[in-house]
mmCIF file with all atom_site columns, C-alpha atoms in Angstrom:
data_model
loop_
_atom_site.group_PDB
_atom_site.id
_atom_site.type_symbol
_atom_site.label_atom_id
_atom_site.label_alt_id
_atom_site.label_comp_id
_atom_site.label_asym_id
_atom_site.label_entity_id
_atom_site.label_seq_id
_atom_site.pdbx_PDB_ins_code
_atom_site.Cartn_x
_atom_site.Cartn_y
_atom_site.Cartn_z
_atom_site.occupancy
_atom_site.B_iso_or_equiv
_atom_site.pdbx_formal_charge
_atom_site.auth_seq_id
_atom_site.auth_comp_id
_atom_site.auth_asym_id
_atom_site.auth_atom_id
_atom_site.pdbx_PDB_model_num
ATOM 1   C CA . MET A 1 1   ? 18.107  -7.621  -5.275  1.00 86.00 ? 1   MET A CA 1
ATOM 2   C CA . LYS A 1 2   ? 18.643  -3.988  -6.334  1.00 94.00 ? 2   LYS A CA 1
ATOM 3   C CA . ILE A 1 3   ? 15.677  -1.609  -6.360  1.00 96.00 ? 3   ILE A CA 1
ATOM 4   C CA . LYS A 1 4   ? 15.965  1.281   -8.842  1.00 96.00 ? 4   LYS A CA 1
ATOM 5   C CA . GLU A 1 5   ? 13.318  3.463   -7.210  1.00 97.00 ? 5   GLU A CA 1
ATOM 6   C CA . VAL A 1 6   ? 13.828  5.306   -3.943  1.00 98.00 ? 6   VAL A CA 1
ATOM 7   C CA . ILE A 1 7   ? 11.726  3.782   -1.161  1.00 98.00 ? 7   ILE A CA 1
ATOM 8   C CA . VAL A 1 8   ? 9.925   6.202   1.160   1.00 98.00 ? 8   VAL A CA 1
ATOM 9   C CA . VAL A 1 9   ? 9.649   4.882   4.716   1.00 97.00 ? 9   VAL A CA 1
ATOM 10  C CA . GLU A 1 10  ? 8.727   6.401   8.058   1.00 96.00 ? 10  GLU A CA 1
ATOM 11  C CA . GLY A 1 11  ? 11.973  6.051   10.028  1.00 94.00 ? 11  GLY A CA 1
ATOM 12  C CA . ARG A 1 12  ? 15.455  4.627   10.624  1.00 96.00 ? 12  ARG A CA 1
ATOM 13  C CA . ASP A 1 13  ? 14.245  1.220   11.744  1.00 96.00 ? 13  ASP A CA 1
ATOM 14  C CA . ASP A 1 14  ? 12.226  0.881   8.528   1.00 97.00 ? 14  ASP A CA 1
ATOM 15  C CA . THR A 1 15  ? 15.323  1.787   6.497   1.00 97.00 ? 15  THR A CA 1
ATOM 16  C CA . ALA A 1 16  ? 17.306  -0.880  8.357   1.00 97.00 ? 16  ALA A CA 1
ATOM 17  C CA . ALA A 1 17  ? 14.624  -3.496  7.613   1.00 97.00 ? 17  ALA A CA 1
ATOM 18  C CA . ILE A 1 18  ? 14.546  -2.547  3.909   1.00 98.00 ? 18  ILE A CA 1
ATOM 19  C CA . LYS A 1 19  ? 18.347  -2.747  3.674   1.00 97.00 ? 19  LYS A CA 1
ATOM 20  C CA . ARG A 1 20  ? 18.322  -6.222  5.286   1.00 97.00 ? 20  ARG A CA 1
ATOM 21  C CA . ALA A 1 21  ? 16.011  -7.361  2.495   1.00 97.00 ? 21  ALA A CA 1
ATOM 22  C CA . VAL A 1 22  ? 17.177  -5.486  -0.639  1.00 97.00 ? 22  VAL A CA 1
ATOM 23  C CA . ASN A 1 23  ? 19.778  -3.073  -1.963  1.00 97.00 ? 23  ASN A CA 1
ATOM 24  C CA . ALA A 1 24  ? 17.865  0.227   -2.060  1.00 97.00 ? 24  ALA A CA 1
ATOM 25  C CA . ASP A 1 25  ? 18.007  3.888   -1.171  1.00 97.00 ? 25  ASP A CA 1
ATOM 26  C CA . THR A 1 26  ? 15.393  5.304   1.180   1.00 98.00 ? 26  THR A CA 1
ATOM 27  C CA . ILE A 1 27  ? 13.949  8.621   2.210   1.00 97.00 ? 27  ILE A CA 1
ATOM 28  C CA . GLU A 1 28  ? 12.647  8.755   5.771   1.00 97.00 ? 28  GLU A CA 1
ATOM 29  C CA . THR A 1 29  ? 9.638   10.938  6.528   1.00 96.00 ? 29  THR A CA 1
ATOM 30  C CA . GLY A 1 30  ? 10.506  11.133  10.216  1.00 89.00 ? 30  GLY A CA 1
ATOM 31  C CA . GLY A 1 31  ? 6.937   10.271  11.162  1.00 79.00 ? 31  GLY A CA 1
ATOM 32  C CA . SER A 1 32  ? 3.636   11.806  10.227  1.00 78.00 ? 32  SER A CA 1
ATOM 33  C CA . ALA A 1 33  ? 4.696   15.474  10.408  1.00 83.00 ? 33  ALA A CA 1
ATOM 34  C CA . ILE A 1 34  ? 6.222   15.561  6.946   1.00 91.00 ? 34  ILE A CA 1
ATOM 35  C CA . HIS A 1 35  ? 8.320   18.659  6.307   1.00 92.00 ? 35  HIS A CA 1
ATOM 36  C CA . THR A 1 36  ? 8.093   20.497  2.988   1.00 93.00 ? 36  THR A CA 1
ATOM 37  C CA . TRP A 1 37  ? 11.771  19.791  2.294   1.00 95.00 ? 37  TRP A CA 1
ATOM 38  C CA . THR A 1 38  ? 11.043  16.049  2.664   1.00 96.00 ? 38  THR A CA 1
ATOM 39  C CA . ILE A 1 39  ? 8.255   16.351  0.085   1.00 96.00 ? 39  ILE A CA 1
ATOM 40  C CA . GLU A 1 40  ? 10.703  18.187  -2.208  1.00 97.00 ? 40  GLU A CA 1
ATOM 41  C CA . LYS A 1 41  ? 13.247  15.355  -1.816  1.00 97.00 ? 41  LYS A CA 1
ATOM 42  C CA . ILE A 1 42  ? 10.513  12.846  -2.696  1.00 97.00 ? 42  ILE A CA 1
ATOM 43  C CA . ARG A 1 43  ? 9.478   14.933  -5.746  1.00 97.00 ? 43  ARG A CA 1
ATOM 44  C CA . LEU A 1 44  ? 13.075  15.018  -6.975  1.00 97.00 ? 44  LEU A CA 1
ATOM 45  C CA . ALA A 1 45  ? 13.464  11.273  -6.414  1.00 97.00 ? 45  ALA A CA 1
ATOM 46  C CA . GLN A 1 46  ? 10.218  10.667  -8.338  1.00 97.00 ? 46  GLN A CA 1
ATOM 47  C CA . GLN A 1 47  ? 11.514  12.716  -11.289 1.00 96.00 ? 47  GLN A CA 1
ATOM 48  C CA . LYS A 1 48  ? 14.954  11.072  -11.334 1.00 96.00 ? 48  LYS A CA 1
ATOM 49  C CA . ARG A 1 49  ? 14.378  7.452   -10.318 1.00 96.00 ? 49  ARG A CA 1
ATOM 50  C CA . GLY A 1 50  ? 10.787  6.880   -9.283  1.00 96.00 ? 50  GLY A CA 1
ATOM 51  C CA . VAL A 1 51  ? 9.420   6.407   -5.775  1.00 97.00 ? 51  VAL A CA 1
ATOM 52  C CA . ILE A 1 52  ? 7.894   3.481   -3.898  1.00 98.00 ? 52  ILE A CA 1
ATOM 53  C CA . ILE A 1 53  ? 5.888   4.470   -0.824  1.00 97.00 ? 53  ILE A CA 1
ATOM 54  C CA . PHE A 1 54  ? 6.265   1.750   1.820   1.00 97.00 ? 54  PHE A CA 1
ATOM 55  C CA . THR A 1 55  ? 4.658   2.905   5.063   1.00 96.00 ? 55  THR A CA 1
ATOM 56  C CA . ASP A 1 56  ? 3.395   1.030   8.101   1.00 95.00 ? 56  ASP A CA 1
ATOM 57  C CA . PRO A 1 57  ? 0.035   -0.778  7.825   1.00 93.00 ? 57  PRO A CA 1
ATOM 58  C CA . ASP A 1 58  ? -1.640  1.459   10.386  1.00 92.00 ? 58  ASP A CA 1
ATOM 59  C CA . TYR A 1 59  ? -3.545  4.748   10.547  1.00 91.00 ? 59  TYR A CA 1
ATOM 60  C CA . GLN A 1 60  ? -0.420  6.948   10.585  1.00 93.00 ? 60  GLN A CA 1
ATOM 61  C CA . GLY A 1 61  ? 1.157   4.972   7.735   1.00 94.00 ? 61  GLY A CA 1
ATOM 62  C CA . GLU A 1 62  ? -1.957  5.444   5.614   1.00 91.00 ? 62  GLU A CA 1
ATOM 63  C CA . ARG A 1 63  ? -2.047  9.148   6.502   1.00 93.00 ? 63  ARG A CA 1
ATOM 64  C CA . ILE A 1 64  ? 1.574   9.565   5.385   1.00 95.00 ? 64  ILE A CA 1
ATOM 65  C CA . ARG A 1 65  ? 0.861   7.584   2.193   1.00 94.00 ? 65  ARG A CA 1
ATOM 66  C CA . LYS A 1 66  ? -2.054  9.922   1.339   1.00 91.00 ? 66  LYS A CA 1
ATOM 67  C CA . ILE A 1 67  ? -0.046  13.085  2.020   1.00 94.00 ? 67  ILE A CA 1
ATOM 68  C CA . ILE A 1 68  ? 2.791   11.941  -0.241  1.00 95.00 ? 68  ILE A CA 1
ATOM 69  C CA . SER A 1 69  ? 0.458   10.630  -2.968  1.00 92.00 ? 69  SER A CA 1
ATOM 70  C CA . LYS A 1 70  ? -1.352  13.946  -3.107  1.00 92.00 ? 70  LYS A CA 1
ATOM 71  C CA . ALA A 1 71  ? 1.870   15.990  -3.208  1.00 94.00 ? 71  ALA A CA 1
ATOM 72  C CA . VAL A 1 72  ? 3.780   13.662  -5.559  1.00 94.00 ? 72  VAL A CA 1
ATOM 73  C CA . PRO A 1 73  ? 1.452   11.995  -8.103  1.00 91.00 ? 73  PRO A CA 1
ATOM 74  C CA . GLY A 1 74  ? 2.338   8.755   -9.858  1.00 91.00 ? 74  GLY A CA 1
ATOM 75  C CA . CYS A 1 75  ? 4.176   7.055   -7.005  1.00 94.00 ? 75  CYS A CA 1
ATOM 76  C CA . LYS A 1 76  ? 4.322   3.297   -6.696  1.00 96.00 ? 76  LYS A CA 1
ATOM 77  C CA . HIS A 1 77  ? 3.037   1.664   -3.523  1.00 96.00 ? 77  HIS A CA 1
ATOM 78  C CA . ALA A 1 78  ? 4.159   -1.394  -1.561  1.00 97.00 ? 78  ALA A CA 1
ATOM 79  C CA . PHE A 1 79  ? 2.023   -2.860  1.203   1.00 95.00 ? 79  PHE A CA 1
ATOM 80  C CA . ILE A 1 80  ? 2.385   -5.379  4.004   1.00 95.00 ? 80  ILE A CA 1
ATOM 81  C CA . THR A 1 81  ? -0.422  -6.739  6.132   1.00 93.00 ? 81  THR A CA 1
ATOM 82  C CA . GLN A 1 82  ? -0.795  -5.801  9.786   1.00 91.00 ? 82  GLN A CA 1
ATOM 83  C CA . GLU A 1 83  ? -0.112  -9.431  10.627  1.00 92.00 ? 83  GLU A CA 1
ATOM 84  C CA . ASN A 1 84  ? 3.209   -9.388  8.744   1.00 93.00 ? 84  ASN A CA 1
ATOM 85  C CA . GLY A 1 85  ? 4.212   -6.114  10.393  1.00 92.00 ? 85  GLY A CA 1
ATOM 86  C CA . MET A 1 86  ? 3.382   -7.096  13.992  1.00 93.00 ? 86  MET A CA 1
ATOM 87  C CA . LYS A 1 87  ? 5.960   -7.938  16.638  1.00 92.00 ? 87  LYS A CA 1
ATOM 88  C CA . LYS A 1 88  ? 5.310   -7.827  20.397  1.00 90.00 ? 88  LYS A CA 1
ATOM 89  C CA . GLY A 1 89  ? 2.315   -5.532  19.959  1.00 88.00 ? 89  GLY A CA 1
ATOM 90  C CA . ASP A 1 90  ? 4.246   -3.085  17.762  1.00 92.00 ? 90  ASP A CA 1
ATOM 91  C CA . ILE A 1 91  ? 3.219   -2.660  14.140  1.00 93.00 ? 91  ILE A CA 1
ATOM 92  C CA . GLY A 1 92  ? 5.468   -1.457  11.353  1.00 94.00 ? 92  GLY A CA 1
ATOM 93  C CA . VAL A 1 93  ? 7.620   -2.191  8.326   1.00 96.00 ? 93  VAL A CA 1
ATOM 94  C CA . GLU A 1 94  ? 10.589  -2.554  10.693  1.00 96.00 ? 94  GLU A CA 1
ATOM 95  C CA . ASN A 1 95  ? 9.032   -5.769  12.047  1.00 96.00 ? 95  ASN A CA 1
ATOM 96  C CA . ALA A 1 96  ? 8.576   -7.462  8.664   1.00 96.00 ? 96  ALA A CA 1
ATOM 97  C CA . THR A 1 97  ? 10.909  -10.259 7.625   1.00 96.00 ? 97  THR A CA 1
ATOM 98  C CA . PRO A 1 98  ? 13.166  -9.775  4.595   1.00 97.00 ? 98  PRO A CA 1
ATOM 99  C CA . GLU A 1 99  ? 10.977  -12.284 2.716   1.00 97.00 ? 99  GLU A CA 1
ATOM 100 C CA . VAL A 1 100 ? 7.819   -10.266 3.407   1.00 96.00 ? 100 VAL A CA 1
ATOM 101 C CA . ILE A 1 101 ? 9.550   -7.046  2.306   1.00 97.00 ? 101 ILE A CA 1
ATOM 102 C CA . ILE A 1 102 ? 10.820  -8.645  -0.910  1.00 97.00 ? 102 ILE A CA 1
ATOM 103 C CA . GLN A 1 103 ? 7.334   -9.999  -1.641  1.00 96.00 ? 103 GLN A CA 1
ATOM 104 C CA . ALA A 1 104 ? 5.748   -6.571  -1.068  1.00 96.00 ? 104 ALA A CA 1
ATOM 105 C CA . LEU A 1 105 ? 8.323   -4.886  -3.321  1.00 97.00 ? 105 LEU A CA 1
ATOM 106 C CA . SER A 1 106 ? 7.718   -7.466  -6.048  1.00 94.00 ? 106 SER A CA 1
ATOM 107 C CA . GLU A 1 107 ? 3.994   -6.591  -6.018  1.00 93.00 ? 107 GLU A CA 1
ATOM 108 C CA . VAL A 1 108 ? 4.165   -2.783  -6.174  1.00 94.00 ? 108 VAL A CA 1
ATOM 109 C CA . ARG A 1 109 ? 1.252   -0.946  -7.712  1.00 92.00 ? 109 ARG A CA 1
ATOM 110 C CA . THR A 1 110 ? 1.381   2.406   -9.481  1.00 90.00 ? 110 THR A CA 1
ATOM 111 C CA . GLU A 1 111 ? -1.292  4.868   -8.509  1.00 84.00 ? 111 GLU A CA 1
ATOM 112 C CA . MET A 1 112 ? -3.030  6.599   -11.392 1.00 80.00 ? 112 MET A CA 1
ATOM 113 C CA . ALA A 1 113 ? -4.884  9.496   -9.811  1.00 67.00 ? 113 ALA A CA 1
ATOM 114 C CA . ASP A 1 114 ? -8.028  10.879  -11.424 1.00 64.00 ? 114 ASP A CA 1
ATOM 115 C CA . THR A 1 115 ? -8.554  7.948   -13.750 1.00 66.00 ? 115 THR A CA 1
ATOM 116 C CA . ALA A 1 116 ? -11.826 6.155   -14.233 1.00 72.00 ? 116 ALA A CA 1
ATOM 117 C CA . GLY A 1 117 ? -11.613 2.530   -13.224 1.00 82.00 ? 117 GLY A CA 1
ATOM 118 C CA . GLU A 1 118 ? -13.682 -0.548  -13.884 1.00 89.00 ? 118 GLU A CA 1
ATOM 119 C CA . ILE A 1 119 ? -14.942 -1.222  -10.351 1.00 93.00 ? 119 ILE A CA 1
ATOM 120 C CA . THR A 1 120 ? -18.078 0.522   -9.090  1.00 93.00 ? 120 THR A CA 1
ATOM 121 C CA . ALA A 1 121 ? -19.813 1.011   -5.762  1.00 93.00 ? 121 ALA A CA 1
ATOM 122 C CA . ASP A 1 122 ? -22.416 -1.496  -6.986  1.00 95.00 ? 122 ASP A CA 1
ATOM 123 C CA . ASP A 1 123 ? -19.637 -4.083  -7.452  1.00 95.00 ? 123 ASP A CA 1
ATOM 124 C CA . MET A 1 124 ? -18.480 -3.429  -3.899  1.00 95.00 ? 124 MET A CA 1
ATOM 125 C CA . LEU A 1 125 ? -22.003 -3.913  -2.562  1.00 95.00 ? 125 LEU A CA 1
ATOM 126 C CA . ALA A 1 126 ? -22.637 -7.027  -4.678  1.00 94.00 ? 126 ALA A CA 1
ATOM 127 C CA . HIS A 1 127 ? -19.498 -8.674  -3.296  1.00 95.00 ? 127 HIS A CA 1
ATOM 128 C CA . GLY A 1 128 ? -20.247 -7.874  0.336   1.00 95.00 ? 128 GLY A CA 1
ATOM 129 C CA . LEU A 1 129 ? -17.496 -5.277  0.700   1.00 96.00 ? 129 LEU A CA 1
ATOM 130 C CA . THR A 1 130 ? -19.816 -2.594  2.088   1.00 94.00 ? 130 THR A CA 1
ATOM 131 C CA . SER A 1 131 ? -22.586 -2.476  4.688   1.00 85.00 ? 131 SER A CA 1
ATOM 132 C CA . GLY A 1 132 ? -22.371 -6.005  5.991   1.00 87.00 ? 132 GLY A CA 1
ATOM 133 C CA . ALA A 1 133 ? -21.331 -7.889  9.102   1.00 91.00 ? 133 ALA A CA 1
ATOM 134 C CA . THR A 1 134 ? -18.325 -9.370  7.278   1.00 93.00 ? 134 THR A CA 1
ATOM 135 C CA . SER A 1 135 ? -17.550 -6.465  4.928   1.00 95.00 ? 135 SER A CA 1
ATOM 136 C CA . LYS A 1 136 ? -14.457 -5.304  6.835   1.00 94.00 ? 136 LYS A CA 1
ATOM 137 C CA . GLU A 1 137 ? -13.050 -8.836  6.938   1.00 94.00 ? 137 GLU A CA 1
ATOM 138 C CA . ARG A 1 138 ? -13.713 -9.216  3.195   1.00 95.00 ? 138 ARG A CA 1
ATOM 139 C CA . ARG A 1 139 ? -11.936 -5.903  2.444   1.00 95.00 ? 139 ARG A CA 1
ATOM 140 C CA . VAL A 1 140 ? -8.951  -7.024  4.512   1.00 93.00 ? 140 VAL A CA 1
ATOM 141 C CA . LYS A 1 141 ? -8.742  -10.238 2.496   1.00 94.00 ? 141 LYS A CA 1
ATOM 142 C CA . LEU A 1 142 ? -9.237  -8.401  -0.803  1.00 96.00 ? 142 LEU A CA 1
ATOM 143 C CA . GLY A 1 143 ? -6.442  -5.984  0.071   1.00 94.00 ? 143 GLY A CA 1
ATOM 144 C CA . GLU A 1 144 ? -4.168  -8.919  0.882   1.00 92.00 ? 144 GLU A CA 1
ATOM 145 C CA . LYS A 1 145 ? -5.009  -10.821 -2.302  1.00 93.00 ? 145 LYS A CA 1
ATOM 146 C CA . LEU A 1 146 ? -4.455  -7.802  -4.541  1.00 94.00 ? 146 LEU A CA 1
ATOM 147 C CA . GLY A 1 147 ? -1.484  -6.459  -2.569  1.00 91.00 ? 147 GLY A CA 1
ATOM 148 C CA . ILE A 1 148 ? -3.089  -3.048  -2.006  1.00 92.00 ? 148 ILE A CA 1
ATOM 149 C CA . GLY A 1 149 ? -3.553  -3.075  1.764   1.00 90.00 ? 149 GLY A CA 1
ATOM 150 C CA . TYR A 1 150 ? -6.634  -2.565  3.904   1.00 89.00 ? 150 TYR A CA 1
ATOM 151 C CA . ALA A 1 151 ? -8.975  0.389   3.460   1.00 90.00 ? 151 ALA A CA 1
ATOM 152 C CA . ASN A 1 152 ? -12.501 1.311   4.466   1.00 92.00 ? 152 ASN A CA 1
ATOM 153 C CA . ALA A 1 153 ? -15.183 0.838   1.798   1.00 94.00 ? 153 ALA A CA 1
ATOM 154 C CA . LYS A 1 154 ? -14.911 4.290   0.221   1.00 92.00 ? 154 LYS A CA 1
ATOM 155 C CA . GLN A 1 155 ? -11.112 4.213   0.196   1.00 91.00 ? 155 GLN A CA 1
ATOM 156 C CA . MET A 1 156 ? -11.046 0.628   -1.108  1.00 94.00 ? 156 MET A CA 1
ATOM 157 C CA . LEU A 1 157 ? -13.143 1.597   -4.125  1.00 94.00 ? 157 LEU A CA 1
ATOM 158 C CA . GLN A 1 158 ? -10.856 4.567   -4.723  1.00 91.00 ? 158 GLN A CA 1
ATOM 159 C CA . ARG A 1 159 ? -7.766  2.372   -4.327  1.00 91.00 ? 159 ARG A CA 1
ATOM 160 C CA . LEU A 1 160 ? -9.067  -0.351  -6.663  1.00 93.00 ? 160 LEU A CA 1
ATOM 161 C CA . ASN A 1 161 ? -9.555  2.234   -9.387  1.00 91.00 ? 161 ASN A CA 1
ATOM 162 C CA . ALA A 1 162 ? -6.432  4.310   -8.659  1.00 89.00 ? 162 ALA A CA 1
ATOM 163 C CA . PHE A 1 163 ? -4.322  1.157   -8.986  1.00 90.00 ? 163 PHE A CA 1
ATOM 164 C CA . GLN A 1 164 ? -6.218  0.226   -12.164 1.00 89.00 ? 164 GLN A CA 1
ATOM 165 C CA . ILE A 1 165 ? -7.381  -3.160  -10.870 1.00 92.00 ? 165 ILE A CA 1
ATOM 166 C CA . LYS A 1 166 ? -9.124  -4.832  -13.786 1.00 93.00 ? 166 LYS A CA 1
ATOM 167 C CA . ARG A 1 167 ? -12.573 -6.375  -13.387 1.00 93.00 ? 167 ARG A CA 1
ATOM 168 C CA . ASP A 1 168 ? -11.278 -9.918  -14.052 1.00 95.00 ? 168 ASP A CA 1
ATOM 169 C CA . GLU A 1 169 ? -8.554  -9.526  -11.393 1.00 95.00 ? 169 GLU A CA 1
ATOM 170 C CA . PHE A 1 170 ? -11.139 -8.178  -8.926  1.00 96.00 ? 170 PHE A CA 1
ATOM 171 C CA . GLU A 1 171 ? -13.604 -10.981 -9.702  1.00 95.00 ? 171 GLU A CA 1
ATOM 172 C CA . ALA A 1 172 ? -10.886 -13.660 -9.386  1.00 96.00 ? 172 ALA A CA 1
ATOM 173 C CA . ALA A 1 173 ? -9.822  -12.294 -5.991  1.00 96.00 ? 173 ALA A CA 1
ATOM 174 C CA . MET A 1 174 ? -13.425 -12.220 -4.756  1.00 96.00 ? 174 MET A CA 1
ATOM 175 C CA . GLU A 1 175 ? -13.991 -15.760 -6.029  1.00 96.00 ? 175 GLU A CA 1
ATOM 176 C CA . ALA A 1 176 ? -10.899 -16.962 -4.148  1.00 95.00 ? 176 ALA A CA 1
ATOM 177 C CA . ILE A 1 177 ? -12.125 -15.217 -0.962  1.00 95.00 ? 177 ILE A CA 1
ATOM 178 C CA . ASP A 1 178 ? -15.530 -16.879 -1.326  1.00 93.00 ? 178 ASP A CA 1
ATOM 179 C CA . LYS A 1 179 ? -13.931 -20.316 -1.832  1.00 92.00 ? 179 LYS A CA 1
ATOM 180 C CA . GLU A 1 180 ? -11.843 -19.871 1.326   1.00 90.00 ? 180 GLU A CA 1
ATOM 181 C CA . ARG A 1 181 ? -15.035 -19.309 3.327   1.00 81.00 ? 181 ARG A CA 1
ATOM 182 C CA . GLU A 1 182 ? -16.558 -22.603 2.159   1.00 76.00 ? 182 GLU A CA 1
#
């Protein structure tokens, strides 16, 4: 499987994992201290071929994702769950199987910054995604179902709208989560 876009990852081991799964070019950030020349390479790649941000499902991975998204608007995003990225207590894209990586790349989402979406804070509250004993667990499951990763309540609302998740897709995912609990 050949990927047209350039995939942005954190390091060499992530590149190796991507190349085991698909035929793709990568740009490595070298960790969370992203140099300005790395951002410039990502900008150029976005202009020429498009970019898929594929960072680890942890705090640093999310931090890197936000830095790049802010500096280079319109990127696509691929996500894996923490469970799929875990191996011997270490979490990262480098631990994902080729099948998990292919699945994540087949479900990329394009971020549309500064666009009004269909989901509101009231929707989040009504579906138990904020201020409840199980709200974090429900957000984890929602992120998995929609392929947009885990986020806290505020970030999840932002992510749902930035990725232009439609109300029917949101409602269907929440319905499936509710059925799993029964």
